[in-house]
């Protein structure tokens, strides 16, 4: 018997000791991938976006729009790859938001944007400031947030502690951005008295210039003496309130005028710009019954770096905050986690992995019903190996473990077992027939169904893969699913031609070796006596014998199929790409009067 391509591949692995080593190696690669692939809720979509801020001091919004914003819109719209341009004109400044097409390289897009702006700055009216180009990405959205609250400390005191905590969190490698929201920063406030200013012949401009001139430190040069160099610095920054109070702001009748003579200088909290509120709902009202209604609160939001693991970052930052409770965060300050996307991402990934295990077990049980526990074991071993290799491919492709990449595996579970089932079932059939020695029977069985199995797998891949080329926002979002499914089916075919023959040869034939001669004689009729065969025969025989019944059956299926399409038009079944998120947060937008 001459082996085909599938038979040659199977012959190399069917009795090789290397096969069992490959099984353990592939499973270890899968465990490695699950541990090291970052976990996220959703795949990250690269949509290069940037804000351009241009100042035009003294100009009204209309002048900013006509003189700065509209020319700049024309400039950036001509850049290749730009999809949308949004603009806002305000008093004294304008802002443009430039959005490139999905999938454009972020760094190249920003370089093109910056070059085009700099090249056309001569078209801007005199007096405009240099543009500030600030990139935006999905990673700017905070993945973690802590709220510090206290009923014994003011917002000013709480802010000082929070800034120390924020600076410590910034030192963690995967942290991209830390923002402290709420409270009041320290501020030296100068409250001028216009009557005293008039008596001292001092105006606002003079005071402003004096404050700027005195709050500066400069390198004035070097003095070289022999073999030594002395660096000379002039001026100094203000260090306390008294230095500001005792600053000379002018002269009156040849006498110096000090700031404290014409103004009150206060050192303390600034006027609040942001407010943070924190409270518990009715569900925890009894637990927190002793918590006061009026207290200060500040939120520290943390954004992660691109590609980093949200779950591991959340654990690292939480450990750091717990350490800071020993020497920075006092007992008067309470700390609550108010956002943790790492926890929700980990929960969703764990849930999908559990569903994947359930799907594998369910498929195995169905195989066991038809082929016995040995046949079910062959299929059960091949599926985890297939998924282990797929996860390893995810690791090299730079994918994260999210609900799309894992849903791809759940989606193809029923498909990836087909290759192993076809090979194992045909081997099982030939072993029972006993027309050939076990090794030759196994290779004959694989040759018999090998080419159709390869063709069927490639056909399914060809049907699924085009989904990866969908354009727009949904394309890169959903692309891990068809790509992951295609990778999984490719590996399932390789496993079916390499390791499944090894498992089948060692497991399925042993059962027949222990069978006696009486069973051998009945082997040709055993199939007809099985319960599954009888039920299947009872259902299919009437259709095979009657042409009328066949047509009724096919027409009925067609009607049911068309009826399901109608459900979408009548909206009896809601259509949504993904299920709604059950997040423990919500957003309220208040549209205030102008």
Coordinates of C-alpha atoms in Angstrom, one line a residue, residues 564 566-580:
X564 CA -35.7 33.4 11.1
X566 CA -38.0 37.9 9.3
X567 CA -37.3 38.0 13.1
X568 CA -34.6 40.6 12.4
X569 CA -36.9 42.9 10.4
X570 CA -39.7 42.7 13.0
X571 CA -37.0 43.2 15.8
X572 CA -38.4 40.3 17.7
X573 CA -34.7 39.3 18.2
X574 CA -32.4 42.2 19.1
X575 CA -29.2 42.3 17.0
X576 CA -26.0 43.3 18.7
X577 CA -22.4 42.4 17.9
X578 CA -21.5 41.8 21.6
X579 CA -23.6 41.4 24.7
X580 CA -24.0 44.4 27.0

